[in-house]
PDB file of C-alpha atoms and ligand atoms in Angstrom:
ATOM      1  CA  UNK A   6     -26.005 -70.551 -46.145  1.00  0.00           C
ATOM      2  CA  UNK A   7     -24.965 -67.166 -44.703  1.00  0.00           C
ATOM      3  CA  UNK A   8     -26.372 -64.766 -47.247  1.00  0.00           C
ATOM      4  CA  UNK A   9     -29.548 -64.156 -49.186  1.00  0.00           C
ATOM      5  CA  UNK A  10     -29.252 -66.166 -52.427  1.00  0.00           C
ATOM      6  CA  UNK A  11     -29.675 -64.506 -55.834  1.00  0.00           C
ATOM      7  CA  UNK A  12     -33.244 -64.565 -57.065  1.00  0.00           C
ATOM      8  CA  UNK A  13     -34.697 -64.784 -53.547  1.00  0.00           C
ATOM      9  CA  UNK A  14     -36.841 -61.659 -53.630  1.00  0.00           C
ATOM     10  CA  UNK A  15     -38.675 -62.585 -56.828  1.00  0.00           C
ATOM     11  CA  UNK A  16     -38.990 -66.248 -55.906  1.00  0.00           C
ATOM     12  CA  UNK A  17     -42.384 -67.924 -56.275  1.00  0.00           C
ATOM     13  CA  UNK A  18     -42.902 -71.432 -54.934  1.00  0.00           C
ATOM     14  CA  UNK A  19     -43.368 -73.055 -58.368  1.00  0.00           C
ATOM     15  CA  UNK A  20     -39.711 -72.150 -59.129  1.00  0.00           C
ATOM     16  CA  UNK A  21     -38.393 -72.653 -55.602  1.00  0.00           C
ATOM     17  CA  UNK A  22     -36.137 -75.569 -56.575  1.00  0.00           C
ATOM     18  CA  UNK A  23     -34.127 -73.203 -58.809  1.00  0.00           C
ATOM     19  CA  UNK A  24     -32.957 -71.319 -55.699  1.00  0.00           C
ATOM     20  CA  UNK A  25     -33.406 -73.943 -52.979  1.00  0.00           C
ATOM     21  CA  UNK A  26     -32.973 -77.420 -54.505  1.00  0.00           C
ATOM     22  CA  UNK A  27     -33.036 -78.903 -50.977  1.00  0.00           C
ATOM     23  CA  UNK A  28     -34.325 -77.772 -47.541  1.00  0.00           C
ATOM     24  CA  UNK A  29     -32.089 -74.848 -46.555  1.00  0.00           C
ATOM     25  CA  UNK A  30     -31.076 -72.989 -43.407  1.00  0.00           C
ATOM     26  CA  UNK A  31     -30.069 -69.354 -43.997  1.00  0.00           C
ATOM     27  CA  UNK A  32     -28.315 -67.615 -41.089  1.00  0.00           C
ATOM     28  CA  UNK A  33     -27.996 -63.851 -41.302  1.00  0.00           C
ATOM     29  CA  UNK A  34     -26.116 -61.706 -38.816  1.00  0.00           C
ATOM     30  CA  UNK A  35     -27.912 -58.767 -37.271  1.00  0.00           C
ATOM     31  CA  UNK A  36     -27.281 -56.135 -34.640  1.00  0.00           C
ATOM     32  CA  UNK A  37     -28.725 -58.067 -31.679  1.00  0.00           C
ATOM     33  CA  UNK A  38     -26.986 -61.435 -31.449  1.00  0.00           C
ATOM     34  CA  UNK A  39     -29.788 -63.606 -29.965  1.00  0.00           C
ATOM     35  CA  UNK A  40     -31.307 -64.834 -33.210  1.00  0.00           C
ATOM     36  CA  UNK A  41     -34.922 -65.127 -34.251  1.00  0.00           C
ATOM     37  CA  UNK A  42     -35.621 -68.502 -35.856  1.00  0.00           C
ATOM     38  CA  UNK A  43     -38.309 -68.514 -38.532  1.00  0.00           C
ATOM     39  CA  UNK A  44     -39.363 -71.712 -40.277  1.00  0.00           C
ATOM     40  CA  UNK A  45     -41.397 -71.512 -43.454  1.00  0.00           C
ATOM     41  CA  UNK A  46     -42.861 -73.992 -45.930  1.00  0.00           C
ATOM     42  CA  UNK A  47     -42.751 -76.954 -43.548  1.00  0.00           C
ATOM     43  CA  UNK A  48     -46.004 -77.570 -45.393  1.00  0.00           C
ATOM     44  CA  UNK A  49     -45.213 -76.965 -49.035  1.00  0.00           C
ATOM     45  CA  UNK A  50     -48.377 -75.176 -50.132  1.00  0.00           C
ATOM     46  CA  UNK A  51     -48.434 -72.812 -47.122  1.00  0.00           C
ATOM     47  CA  UNK A  52     -46.379 -70.058 -48.705  1.00  0.00           C
ATOM     48  CA  UNK A  53     -47.391 -66.966 -46.702  1.00  0.00           C
ATOM     49  CA  UNK A  54     -44.222 -67.406 -44.613  1.00  0.00           C
ATOM     50  CA  UNK A  55     -42.062 -67.086 -47.736  1.00  0.00           C
ATOM     51  CA  UNK A  56     -43.811 -63.826 -48.633  1.00  0.00           C
ATOM     52  CA  UNK A  57     -43.351 -62.507 -45.090  1.00  0.00           C
ATOM     53  CA  UNK A  58     -39.641 -63.361 -45.035  1.00  0.00           C
ATOM     54  CA  UNK A  59     -39.167 -61.791 -48.481  1.00  0.00           C
ATOM     55  CA  UNK A  60     -40.818 -58.584 -47.216  1.00  0.00           C
ATOM     56  CA  UNK A  61     -38.644 -58.458 -44.086  1.00  0.00           C
ATOM     57  CA  UNK A  62     -35.378 -59.090 -45.923  1.00  0.00           C
ATOM     58  CA  UNK A  63     -36.352 -56.585 -48.604  1.00  0.00           C
ATOM     59  CA  UNK A  64     -36.855 -54.023 -45.848  1.00  0.00           C
ATOM     60  CA  UNK A  65     -33.615 -54.651 -43.936  1.00  0.00           C
ATOM     61  CA  UNK A  66     -31.350 -56.383 -46.491  1.00  0.00           C
ATOM     62  CA  UNK A  67     -27.897 -56.196 -44.860  1.00  0.00           C
ATOM     63  CA  UNK A  68     -28.784 -54.202 -41.722  1.00  0.00           C
ATOM     64  CA  UNK A  69     -30.966 -56.575 -39.735  1.00  0.00           C
ATOM     65  CA  UNK A  70     -31.807 -55.331 -36.222  1.00  0.00           C
ATOM     66  CA  UNK A  71     -31.377 -58.914 -34.925  1.00  0.00           C
ATOM     67  CA  UNK A  72     -29.776 -62.058 -36.272  1.00  0.00           C
ATOM     68  CA  UNK A  73     -32.199 -64.175 -38.218  1.00  0.00           C
ATOM     69  CA  UNK A  74     -32.164 -67.897 -38.961  1.00  0.00           C
ATOM     70  CA  UNK A  75     -34.597 -68.949 -41.673  1.00  0.00           C
ATOM     71  CA  UNK A  76     -35.373 -72.575 -42.396  1.00  0.00           C
ATOM     72  CA  UNK A  77     -37.015 -73.241 -45.758  1.00  0.00           C
ATOM     73  CA  UNK A  78     -38.624 -76.647 -45.308  1.00  0.00           C
ATOM     74  CA  UNK A  79     -40.392 -78.873 -47.798  1.00  0.00           C
ATOM     75  CA  UNK A  80     -39.211 -77.342 -51.069  1.00  0.00           C
ATOM     76  CA  UNK A  81     -40.168 -80.395 -53.132  1.00  0.00           C
ATOM     77  CA  UNK A  82     -43.779 -80.220 -51.958  1.00  0.00           C
ATOM     78  CA  UNK A  83     -43.743 -76.413 -52.311  1.00  0.00           C
ATOM     79  CA  UNK A  84     -42.731 -76.732 -55.971  1.00  0.00           C
ATOM     80  CA  UNK A  85     -45.861 -78.838 -56.520  1.00  0.00           C
ATOM     81  CA  UNK A  86     -48.073 -76.625 -54.325  1.00  0.00           C
ATOM     82  CA  UNK A  87     -48.706 -79.599 -52.037  1.00  0.00           C
ATOM     83  CA  UNK A  88     -48.704 -79.738 -48.243  1.00  0.00           C
ATOM     84  CA  UNK A  89     -46.660 -82.922 -48.433  1.00  0.00           C
ATOM     85  CA  UNK A  90     -45.998 -85.210 -51.391  1.00  0.00           C
ATOM     86  CA  UNK A  91     -47.631 -88.661 -51.363  1.00  0.00           C
ATOM     87  CA  UNK A  92     -45.401 -91.021 -49.402  1.00  0.00           C
ATOM     88  CA  UNK A  93     -43.235 -88.199 -48.073  1.00  0.00           C
ATOM     89  CA  UNK A  94     -42.658 -87.428 -44.367  1.00  0.00           C
ATOM     90  CA  UNK A  95     -44.739 -84.478 -43.080  1.00  0.00           C
ATOM     91  CA  UNK A  96     -42.061 -81.831 -42.323  1.00  0.00           C
ATOM     92  CA  UNK A  97     -43.951 -80.677 -39.238  1.00  0.00           C
ATOM     93  CA  UNK A  98     -44.117 -84.095 -37.586  1.00  0.00           C
ATOM     94  CA  UNK A  99     -40.453 -85.087 -37.595  1.00  0.00           C
ATOM     95  CA  UNK A 100     -38.758 -82.605 -35.229  1.00  0.00           C
ATOM     96  CA  UNK A 101     -36.988 -83.783 -32.052  1.00  0.00           C
ATOM     97  CA  UNK A 102     -39.652 -85.218 -29.735  1.00  0.00           C
ATOM     98  CA  UNK A 103     -41.352 -87.029 -32.611  1.00  0.00           C
ATOM     99  CA  UNK A 104     -42.736 -90.518 -32.199  1.00  0.00           C
ATOM    100  CA  UNK A 105     -41.725 -91.290 -35.782  1.00  0.00           C
ATOM    101  CA  UNK A 106     -39.068 -93.915 -36.520  1.00  0.00           C
ATOM    102  CA  UNK A 107     -35.729 -92.241 -37.335  1.00  0.00           C
ATOM    103  CA  UNK A 108     -35.439 -91.375 -41.021  1.00  0.00           C
ATOM    104  CA  UNK A 109     -33.784 -88.787 -43.264  1.00  0.00           C
ATOM    105  CA  UNK A 110     -36.217 -86.051 -42.202  1.00  0.00           C
ATOM    106  CA  UNK A 111     -35.937 -86.676 -38.439  1.00  0.00           C
ATOM    107  CA  UNK A 112     -32.149 -86.488 -38.895  1.00  0.00           C
ATOM    108  CA  UNK A 113     -32.482 -83.246 -40.881  1.00  0.00           C
ATOM    109  CA  UNK A 114     -34.624 -81.516 -38.235  1.00  0.00           C
ATOM    110  CA  UNK A 115     -32.260 -82.681 -35.474  1.00  0.00           C
ATOM    111  CA  UNK A 116     -29.420 -81.134 -37.464  1.00  0.00           C
ATOM    112  CA  UNK A 117     -31.337 -77.842 -37.823  1.00  0.00           C
ATOM    113  CA  UNK A 118     -32.039 -77.739 -34.058  1.00  0.00           C
ATOM    114  CA  UNK A 119     -28.390 -78.537 -33.262  1.00  0.00           C
ATOM    115  CA  UNK A 120     -27.174 -75.751 -35.553  1.00  0.00           C
ATOM    116  CA  UNK A 121     -29.551 -73.016 -34.421  1.00  0.00           C
ATOM    117  CA  UNK A 122     -29.406 -73.816 -30.703  1.00  0.00           C
ATOM    118  CA  UNK A 123     -25.600 -73.744 -30.621  1.00  0.00           C
ATOM    119  CA  UNK A 124     -26.019 -70.006 -30.080  1.00  0.00           C
ATOM    120  CA  UNK A 125     -28.557 -68.036 -28.068  1.00  0.00           C
ATOM    121  CA  UNK A 126     -32.053 -67.824 -29.548  1.00  0.00           C
ATOM    122  CA  UNK A 127     -34.536 -65.032 -28.898  1.00  0.00           C
ATOM    123  CA  UNK A 128     -37.642 -66.829 -30.146  1.00  0.00           C
ATOM    124  CA  UNK A 129     -38.805 -69.343 -32.742  1.00  0.00           C
ATOM    125  CA  UNK A 130     -41.807 -68.927 -34.979  1.00  0.00           C
ATOM    126  CA  UNK A 131     -43.112 -71.392 -37.514  1.00  0.00           C
ATOM    127  CA  UNK A 132     -45.387 -69.875 -40.161  1.00  0.00           C
ATOM    128  CA  UNK A 133     -48.293 -71.887 -41.542  1.00  0.00           C
ATOM    129  CA  UNK A 134     -51.582 -71.431 -43.339  1.00  0.00           C
ATOM    130  CA  UNK A 135     -54.958 -73.075 -42.961  1.00  0.00           C
ATOM    131  CA  UNK A 136     -56.909 -74.556 -45.836  1.00  0.00           C
ATOM    132  CA  UNK A 137     -60.199 -73.358 -44.358  1.00  0.00           C
ATOM    133  CA  UNK A 138     -61.377 -69.923 -43.308  1.00  0.00           C
ATOM    134  CA  UNK A 139     -60.009 -69.312 -39.812  1.00  0.00           C
ATOM    135  CA  UNK A 140     -59.048 -66.223 -37.810  1.00  0.00           C
ATOM    136  CA  UNK A 141     -55.292 -65.705 -37.385  1.00  0.00           C
ATOM    137  CA  UNK A 142     -54.016 -67.382 -34.258  1.00  0.00           C
ATOM    138  CA  UNK A 143     -50.837 -68.692 -32.691  1.00  0.00           C
ATOM    139  CA  UNK A 144     -50.342 -72.190 -31.292  1.00  0.00           C
ATOM    140  CA  UNK A 145     -48.117 -73.215 -28.416  1.00  0.00           C
ATOM    141  CA  UNK A 146     -47.208 -76.555 -26.913  1.00  0.00           C
ATOM    142  CA  UNK A 147     -46.055 -75.167 -23.549  1.00  0.00           C
ATOM    143  CA  UNK A 148     -48.019 -72.499 -21.669  1.00  0.00           C
ATOM    144  CA  UNK A 149     -45.241 -70.245 -20.409  1.00  0.00           C
ATOM    145  CA  UNK A 150     -45.504 -66.521 -19.781  1.00  0.00           C
ATOM    146  CA  UNK A 151     -43.190 -65.745 -22.715  1.00  0.00           C
ATOM    147  CA  UNK A 152     -45.128 -68.017 -25.060  1.00  0.00           C
ATOM    148  CA  UNK A 153     -48.347 -66.268 -24.097  1.00  0.00           C
ATOM    149  CA  UNK A 154     -46.821 -62.854 -24.781  1.00  0.00           C
ATOM    150  CA  UNK A 155     -45.490 -64.165 -28.084  1.00  0.00           C
ATOM    151  CA  UNK A 156     -48.917 -65.544 -29.069  1.00  0.00           C
ATOM    152  CA  UNK A 157     -50.689 -62.319 -28.059  1.00  0.00           C
ATOM    153  CA  UNK A 158     -48.395 -60.375 -30.410  1.00  0.00           C
ATOM    154  CA  UNK A 159     -50.155 -62.202 -33.246  1.00  0.00           C
ATOM    155  CA  UNK A 160     -53.766 -62.259 -32.079  1.00  0.00           C
ATOM    156  CA  UNK A 161     -55.946 -62.451 -28.989  1.00  0.00           C
ATOM    157  CA  UNK A 162     -56.659 -66.145 -29.550  1.00  0.00           C
ATOM    158  CA  UNK A 163     -54.080 -68.825 -28.828  1.00  0.00           C
ATOM    159  CA  UNK A 164     -54.321 -72.572 -29.192  1.00  0.00           C
ATOM    160  CA  UNK A 165     -52.572 -74.941 -26.780  1.00  0.00           C
ATOM    161  CA  UNK A 166     -51.795 -78.423 -28.067  1.00  0.00           C
ATOM    162  CA  UNK A 167     -49.688 -81.385 -26.968  1.00  0.00           C
ATOM    163  CA  UNK A 168     -50.265 -83.545 -30.030  1.00  0.00           C
ATOM    164  CA  UNK A 169     -49.270 -84.259 -32.701  1.00  0.00           C
ATOM    165  CA  UNK A 170     -45.703 -84.793 -31.489  1.00  0.00           C
ATOM    166  CA  UNK A 171     -42.744 -83.825 -33.626  1.00  0.00           C
ATOM    167  CA  UNK A 172     -43.913 -80.316 -34.519  1.00  0.00           C
ATOM    168  CA  UNK A 173     -41.277 -77.613 -34.826  1.00  0.00           C
ATOM    169  CA  UNK A 174     -42.672 -75.423 -32.023  1.00  0.00           C
ATOM    170  CA  UNK A 175     -42.486 -78.252 -29.495  1.00  0.00           C
ATOM    171  CA  UNK A 176     -38.826 -78.850 -30.313  1.00  0.00           C
ATOM    172  CA  UNK A 177     -38.012 -75.340 -29.013  1.00  0.00           C
ATOM    173  CA  UNK A 178     -39.825 -75.730 -25.683  1.00  0.00           C
ATOM    174  CA  UNK A 179     -37.305 -75.223 -22.892  1.00  0.00           C
ATOM    175  CA  UNK A 180     -34.938 -73.513 -25.351  1.00  0.00           C
ATOM    176  CA  UNK A 181     -36.696 -70.259 -26.280  1.00  0.00           C
ATOM    177  CA  UNK A 182     -40.222 -68.887 -26.630  1.00  0.00           C
ATOM    178  CA  UNK A 183     -41.857 -70.619 -29.586  1.00  0.00           C
ATOM    179  CA  UNK A 184     -45.202 -70.491 -31.350  1.00  0.00           C
ATOM    180  CA  UNK A 185     -46.734 -71.610 -34.626  1.00  0.00           C
ATOM    181  CA  UNK A 186     -48.508 -68.878 -36.577  1.00  0.00           C
ATOM    182  CA  UNK A 187     -51.658 -69.885 -38.434  1.00  0.00           C
ATOM    183  CA  UNK A 188     -51.918 -66.975 -40.831  1.00  0.00           C
ATOM    184  CA  UNK A 189     -55.128 -67.643 -42.752  1.00  0.00           C
ATOM    185  CA  UNK A 190     -55.301 -69.197 -46.200  1.00  0.00           C
ATOM    186  CA  UNK A 191     -52.109 -69.447 -48.324  1.00  0.00           C
ATOM    187  CA  UNK A 192     -51.280 -66.083 -49.846  1.00  0.00           C
ATOM    188  CA  UNK A 193     -53.947 -64.200 -47.890  1.00  0.00           C
ATOM    189  CA  UNK A 194     -52.633 -60.606 -47.880  1.00  0.00           C
ATOM    190  CA  UNK A 195     -53.642 -59.785 -44.325  1.00  0.00           C
ATOM    191  CA  UNK A 196     -52.016 -62.988 -43.051  1.00  0.00           C
ATOM    192  CA  UNK A 197     -48.752 -62.146 -44.832  1.00  0.00           C
ATOM    193  CA  UNK A 198     -48.813 -58.604 -43.484  1.00  0.00           C
ATOM    194  CA  UNK A 199     -49.611 -59.817 -39.998  1.00  0.00           C
ATOM    195  CA  UNK A 200     -46.745 -62.322 -39.986  1.00  0.00           C
ATOM    196  CA  UNK A 201     -44.374 -59.708 -41.451  1.00  0.00           C
ATOM    197  CA  UNK A 202     -45.266 -57.203 -38.729  1.00  0.00           C
ATOM    198  CA  UNK A 203     -44.738 -59.822 -36.058  1.00  0.00           C
ATOM    199  CA  UNK A 204     -41.262 -60.736 -37.377  1.00  0.00           C
ATOM    200  CA  UNK A 205     -40.449 -57.019 -37.569  1.00  0.00           C
ATOM    201  CA  UNK A 206     -41.499 -56.497 -33.933  1.00  0.00           C
ATOM    202  CA  UNK A 207     -39.459 -59.519 -32.807  1.00  0.00           C
ATOM    203  CA  UNK A 208     -36.388 -58.192 -34.599  1.00  0.00           C
ATOM    204  CA  UNK A 209     -36.593 -55.036 -32.475  1.00  0.00           C
ATOM    205  CA  UNK A 210     -37.688 -56.324 -29.059  1.00  0.00           C
ATOM    206  CA  UNK A 211     -35.107 -56.418 -26.285  1.00  0.00           C
ATOM    207  CA  UNK A 212     -36.976 -58.804 -24.009  1.00  0.00           C
ATOM    208  CA  UNK A 213     -40.405 -60.205 -23.325  1.00  0.00           C
ATOM    209  CA  UNK A 214     -42.565 -58.384 -20.743  1.00  0.00           C
ATOM    210  CA  UNK A 215     -41.724 -59.424 -17.183  1.00  0.00           C
ATOM    211  CA  UNK A 216     -45.364 -59.482 -16.091  1.00  0.00           C
ATOM    212  CA  UNK A 217     -48.208 -61.935 -16.568  1.00  0.00           C
ATOM    213  CA  UNK A 218     -50.387 -61.412 -19.592  1.00  0.00           C
ATOM    214  CA  UNK A 219     -53.730 -59.667 -19.036  1.00  0.00           C
ATOM    215  CA  UNK A 220     -56.621 -62.131 -19.537  1.00  0.00           C
ATOM    216  CA  UNK A 221     -58.270 -59.936 -22.181  1.00  0.00           C
ATOM    217  CA  UNK A 222     -55.085 -59.932 -24.266  1.00  0.00           C
ATOM    218  CA  UNK A 223     -55.185 -63.663 -24.920  1.00  0.00           C
ATOM    219  CA  UNK A 224     -57.929 -66.268 -24.905  1.00  0.00           C
ATOM    220  CA  UNK A 225     -56.289 -69.674 -24.656  1.00  0.00           C
ATOM    221  CA  UNK A 226     -58.148 -72.622 -26.067  1.00  0.00           C
ATOM    222  CA  UNK A 227     -57.174 -76.254 -26.361  1.00  0.00           C
ATOM    223  CA  UNK A 228     -58.232 -79.147 -28.458  1.00  0.00           C
ATOM    224  CA  UNK A 229     -60.512 -81.619 -26.740  1.00  0.00           C
ATOM    225  CA  UNK A 230     -60.701 -83.972 -29.701  1.00  0.00           C
ATOM    226  CA  UNK A 231     -59.506 -84.565 -33.244  1.00  0.00           C
ATOM    227  CA  UNK A 232     -62.054 -85.724 -35.815  1.00  0.00           C
ATOM    228  CA  UNK A 233     -60.954 -88.053 -38.571  1.00  0.00           C
ATOM    229  CA  UNK A 234     -63.054 -89.750 -41.204  1.00  0.00           C
ATOM    230  CA  UNK A 235     -62.216 -93.474 -41.482  1.00  0.00           C
ATOM    231  CA  UNK A 236     -60.958 -94.455 -44.959  1.00  0.00           C
ATOM    232  CA  UNK A 237     -63.991 -96.689 -45.593  1.00  0.00           C
ATOM    233  CA  UNK A 238     -66.459 -93.860 -44.924  1.00  0.00           C
ATOM    234  CA  UNK A 239     -67.314 -91.736 -47.967  1.00  0.00           C
ATOM    235  CA  UNK A 240     -68.033 -88.067 -47.306  1.00  0.00           C
ATOM    236  CA  UNK A 241     -69.005 -84.826 -49.010  1.00  0.00           C
ATOM    237  CA  UNK A 242     -69.632 -81.191 -48.194  1.00  0.00           C
ATOM    238  CA  UNK A 243     -73.026 -81.276 -49.813  1.00  0.00           C
ATOM    239  CA  UNK A 244     -76.061 -82.551 -47.929  1.00  0.00           C
ATOM    240  CA  UNK A 245     -77.677 -84.081 -51.027  1.00  0.00           C
ATOM    241  CA  UNK A 246     -74.578 -86.056 -52.062  1.00  0.00           C
ATOM    242  CA  UNK A 247     -74.697 -89.878 -52.040  1.00  0.00           C
ATOM    243  CA  UNK A 248     -72.112 -90.319 -49.297  1.00  0.00           C
ATOM    244  CA  UNK A 249     -71.935 -92.009 -45.886  1.00  0.00           C
ATOM    245  CA  UNK A 250     -71.295 -88.703 -44.151  1.00  0.00           C
ATOM    246  CA  UNK A 251     -72.365 -85.283 -45.394  1.00  0.00           C
ATOM    247  CA  UNK A 252     -71.817 -81.750 -44.143  1.00  0.00           C
ATOM    248  CA  UNK A 253     -73.385 -78.521 -45.253  1.00  0.00           C
ATOM    249  CA  UNK A 254     -71.419 -76.691 -48.003  1.00  0.00           C
ATOM    250  CA  UNK A 255     -70.559 -73.774 -45.702  1.00  0.00           C
ATOM    251  CA  UNK A 256     -69.172 -76.127 -43.056  1.00  0.00           C
ATOM    252  CA  UNK A 257     -65.829 -74.301 -42.796  1.00  0.00           C
ATOM    253  CA  UNK A 258     -67.618 -71.158 -41.614  1.00  0.00           C
ATOM    254  CA  UNK A 259     -68.173 -73.025 -38.334  1.00  0.00           C
ATOM    255  CA  UNK A 260     -64.475 -72.510 -37.515  1.00  0.00           C
ATOM    256  CA  UNK A 261     -64.108 -70.827 -34.116  1.00  0.00           C
ATOM    257  CA  UNK A 262     -67.862 -70.632 -33.612  1.00  0.00           C
ATOM    258  CA  UNK A 263     -69.654 -72.496 -30.826  1.00  0.00           C
ATOM    259  CA  UNK A 264     -71.692 -75.538 -31.771  1.00  0.00           C
ATOM    260  CA  UNK A 265     -74.341 -76.456 -29.226  1.00  0.00           C
ATOM    261  CA  UNK A 266     -75.493 -80.004 -28.399  1.00  0.00           C
ATOM    262  CA  UNK A 267     -78.779 -79.248 -30.199  1.00  0.00           C
ATOM    263  CA  UNK A 268     -77.103 -78.105 -33.463  1.00  0.00           C
ATOM    264  CA  UNK A 269     -76.858 -80.686 -36.262  1.00  0.00           C
ATOM    265  CA  UNK A 270     -73.141 -81.220 -36.945  1.00  0.00           C
ATOM    266  CA  UNK A 271     -73.454 -83.646 -39.892  1.00  0.00           C
ATOM    267  CA  UNK A 272     -75.761 -86.198 -41.521  1.00  0.00           C
ATOM    268  CA  UNK A 273     -74.826 -89.856 -41.681  1.00  0.00           C
ATOM    269  CA  UNK A 274     -76.081 -93.164 -43.028  1.00  0.00           C
ATOM    270  CA  UNK A 275     -73.507 -95.327 -41.209  1.00  0.00           C
ATOM    271  CA  UNK A 276     -73.383 -96.058 -37.457  1.00  0.00           C
ATOM    272  CA  UNK A 277     -69.870 -94.721 -36.685  1.00  0.00           C
ATOM    273  CA  UNK A 278     -68.895 -92.208 -39.397  1.00  0.00           C
ATOM    274  CA  UNK A 279     -66.044 -90.508 -37.524  1.00  0.00           C
ATOM    275  CA  UNK A 280     -63.004 -91.389 -35.482  1.00  0.00           C
ATOM    276  CA  UNK A 281     -62.761 -89.180 -32.410  1.00  0.00           C
ATOM    277  CA  UNK A 282     -59.545 -89.129 -30.388  1.00  0.00           C
ATOM    278  CA  UNK A 283     -58.249 -87.001 -27.538  1.00  0.00           C
ATOM    279  CA  UNK A 284     -54.779 -85.466 -27.215  1.00  0.00           C
ATOM    280  CA  UNK A 285     -53.401 -88.791 -26.011  1.00  0.00           C
ATOM    281  CA  UNK A 286     -54.772 -90.575 -29.055  1.00  0.00           C
ATOM    282  CA  UNK A 287     -57.489 -92.347 -27.022  1.00  0.00           C
ATOM    283  CA  UNK A 288     -60.939 -92.990 -28.474  1.00  0.00           C
ATOM    284  CA  UNK A 289     -63.437 -90.494 -26.983  1.00  0.00           C
ATOM    285  CA  UNK A 290     -66.176 -91.001 -29.568  1.00  0.00           C
ATOM    286  CA  UNK A 291     -69.007 -91.715 -27.121  1.00  0.00           C
ATOM    287  CA  UNK A 292     -68.032 -88.837 -24.863  1.00  0.00           C
ATOM    288  CA  UNK A 293     -68.020 -86.294 -27.701  1.00  0.00           C
ATOM    289  CA  UNK A 294     -70.609 -87.399 -30.282  1.00  0.00           C
ATOM    290  CA  UNK A 295     -74.008 -88.957 -30.540  1.00  0.00           C
ATOM    291  CA  UNK A 296     -76.166 -89.929 -33.501  1.00  0.00           C
ATOM    292  CA  UNK A 297     -79.922 -89.535 -33.487  1.00  0.00           C
ATOM    293  CA  UNK A 298     -82.002 -90.456 -36.553  1.00  0.00           C
ATOM    294  CA  UNK A 299     -79.042 -90.158 -38.913  1.00  0.00           C
ATOM    295  CA  UNK A 300     -77.956 -86.791 -37.517  1.00  0.00           C
ATOM    296  CA  UNK A 301     -74.610 -86.255 -35.789  1.00  0.00           C
ATOM    297  CA  UNK A 302     -74.657 -84.042 -32.672  1.00  0.00           C
ATOM    298  CA  UNK A 303     -71.975 -82.964 -30.211  1.00  0.00           C
ATOM    299  CA  UNK A 304     -72.628 -83.875 -26.568  1.00  0.00           C
ATOM    300  CA  UNK A 305     -71.438 -80.498 -25.272  1.00  0.00           C
ATOM    301  CA  UNK A 306     -70.850 -77.038 -26.645  1.00  0.00           C
ATOM    302  CA  UNK A 307     -67.539 -77.072 -28.540  1.00  0.00           C
ATOM    303  CA  UNK A 308     -65.748 -74.881 -31.059  1.00  0.00           C
ATOM    304  CA  UNK A 309     -64.357 -76.511 -34.230  1.00  0.00           C
ATOM    305  CA  UNK A 310     -61.108 -75.209 -35.682  1.00  0.00           C
ATOM    306  CA  UNK A 311     -58.986 -75.913 -38.744  1.00  0.00           C
ATOM    307  CA  UNK A 312     -61.903 -77.402 -40.646  1.00  0.00           C
ATOM    308  CA  UNK A 313     -60.720 -78.110 -44.155  1.00  0.00           C
ATOM    309  CA  UNK A 314     -62.932 -78.821 -47.170  1.00  0.00           C
ATOM    310  CA  UNK A 315     -59.906 -80.212 -49.023  1.00  0.00           C
ATOM    311  CA  UNK A 316     -60.690 -83.927 -49.206  1.00  0.00           C
ATOM    312  CA  UNK A 317     -57.053 -84.932 -49.679  1.00  0.00           C
ATOM    313  CA  UNK A 318     -56.082 -83.095 -46.482  1.00  0.00           C
ATOM    314  CA  UNK A 319     -59.064 -84.510 -44.584  1.00  0.00           C
ATOM    315  CA  UNK A 320     -57.720 -87.995 -45.370  1.00  0.00           C
ATOM    316  CA  UNK A 321     -54.057 -87.103 -44.888  1.00  0.00           C
ATOM    317  CA  UNK A 322     -54.462 -85.011 -41.699  1.00  0.00           C
ATOM    318  CA  UNK A 323     -57.909 -84.606 -40.155  1.00  0.00           C
ATOM    319  CA  UNK A 324     -61.332 -83.046 -40.671  1.00  0.00           C
ATOM    320  CA  UNK A 325     -61.023 -80.612 -37.764  1.00  0.00           C
ATOM    321  CA  UNK A 326     -60.300 -80.168 -34.093  1.00  0.00           C
ATOM    322  CA  UNK A 327     -62.904 -79.483 -31.405  1.00  0.00           C
ATOM    323  CA  UNK A 328     -61.819 -76.828 -28.921  1.00  0.00           C
ATOM    324  CA  UNK A 329     -62.616 -75.881 -25.337  1.00  0.00           C
ATOM    325  CA  UNK A 330     -61.186 -73.115 -23.136  1.00  0.00           C
ATOM    326  CA  UNK A 331     -57.742 -74.036 -21.878  1.00  0.00           C
ATOM    327  CA  UNK A 332     -57.451 -74.914 -18.215  1.00  0.00           C
ATOM    328  CA  UNK A 333     -54.020 -75.497 -16.735  1.00  0.00           C
TER     329      UNK A 333
HETATM  330 ZN1   ZN B  28     -49.171 -76.200 -41.858  1.00  0.00          ZN
END
């Protein structure tokens, strides 16, 4: 699609199928030819990216400072306000580089990459939301100078990750600077504004700075471990609940705060209430956690991120990540 479709500016996700019945790539010509690629709604309920793109196109309409390619991802899930529909492929796990068996979605993302990389790209950003309360931050899968500058445009905290495979940002590594923007909870006004301002800046930039980033401009962290709750372990965010594993109700406020080895992380009545894996998918349970008298502790000071209290997402994705400072 080479123009903004009718009804786009008023579009809300519950009616998205009226305008975008299928995942859609919109390519708009601008003054500078190297295009900015923006993917939105790869997770259907994370609609801040749609609001940001609406604001940008409203502002520039037919006089874009730079060409813009917009990919509107999981419209079916978006219409239902779901991250992904039950049984459906996660649209941010099926990009080139994925470990998934080939299917309709891996073919679709390959087609998107082939189309947008046929011409020069300036940068690629993929806009997401968190379900929990988190600061805004960018994620990168390759620590290049350009990616660090790109991340620092969003916030002073950047997350480096190598897994899961098949995310959009990773598919652009080696092609153009690329980051994922985690812009707070869906619809959060400051997250939308922040993402909009970043797109606006990228539409005007001529090139990325040719110098290394100053250390105070970007703190890079990486995930040491992913915490999952096994399907046979019941859990609740209420310490008095009858469940195998319980967390305090304000658990999500621990996002991006340090948890010391003496702080109680959770309460459990089963011997191994969590699955703990590193970036390579290996079990690192005993390295990371210990249980003493029914209390779960971390073995070293770590910072959780992307904690969600949404039980469906905990089962479908994970409970949280545990971060440490990034070392090359
Ligand atoms: Zn997401």
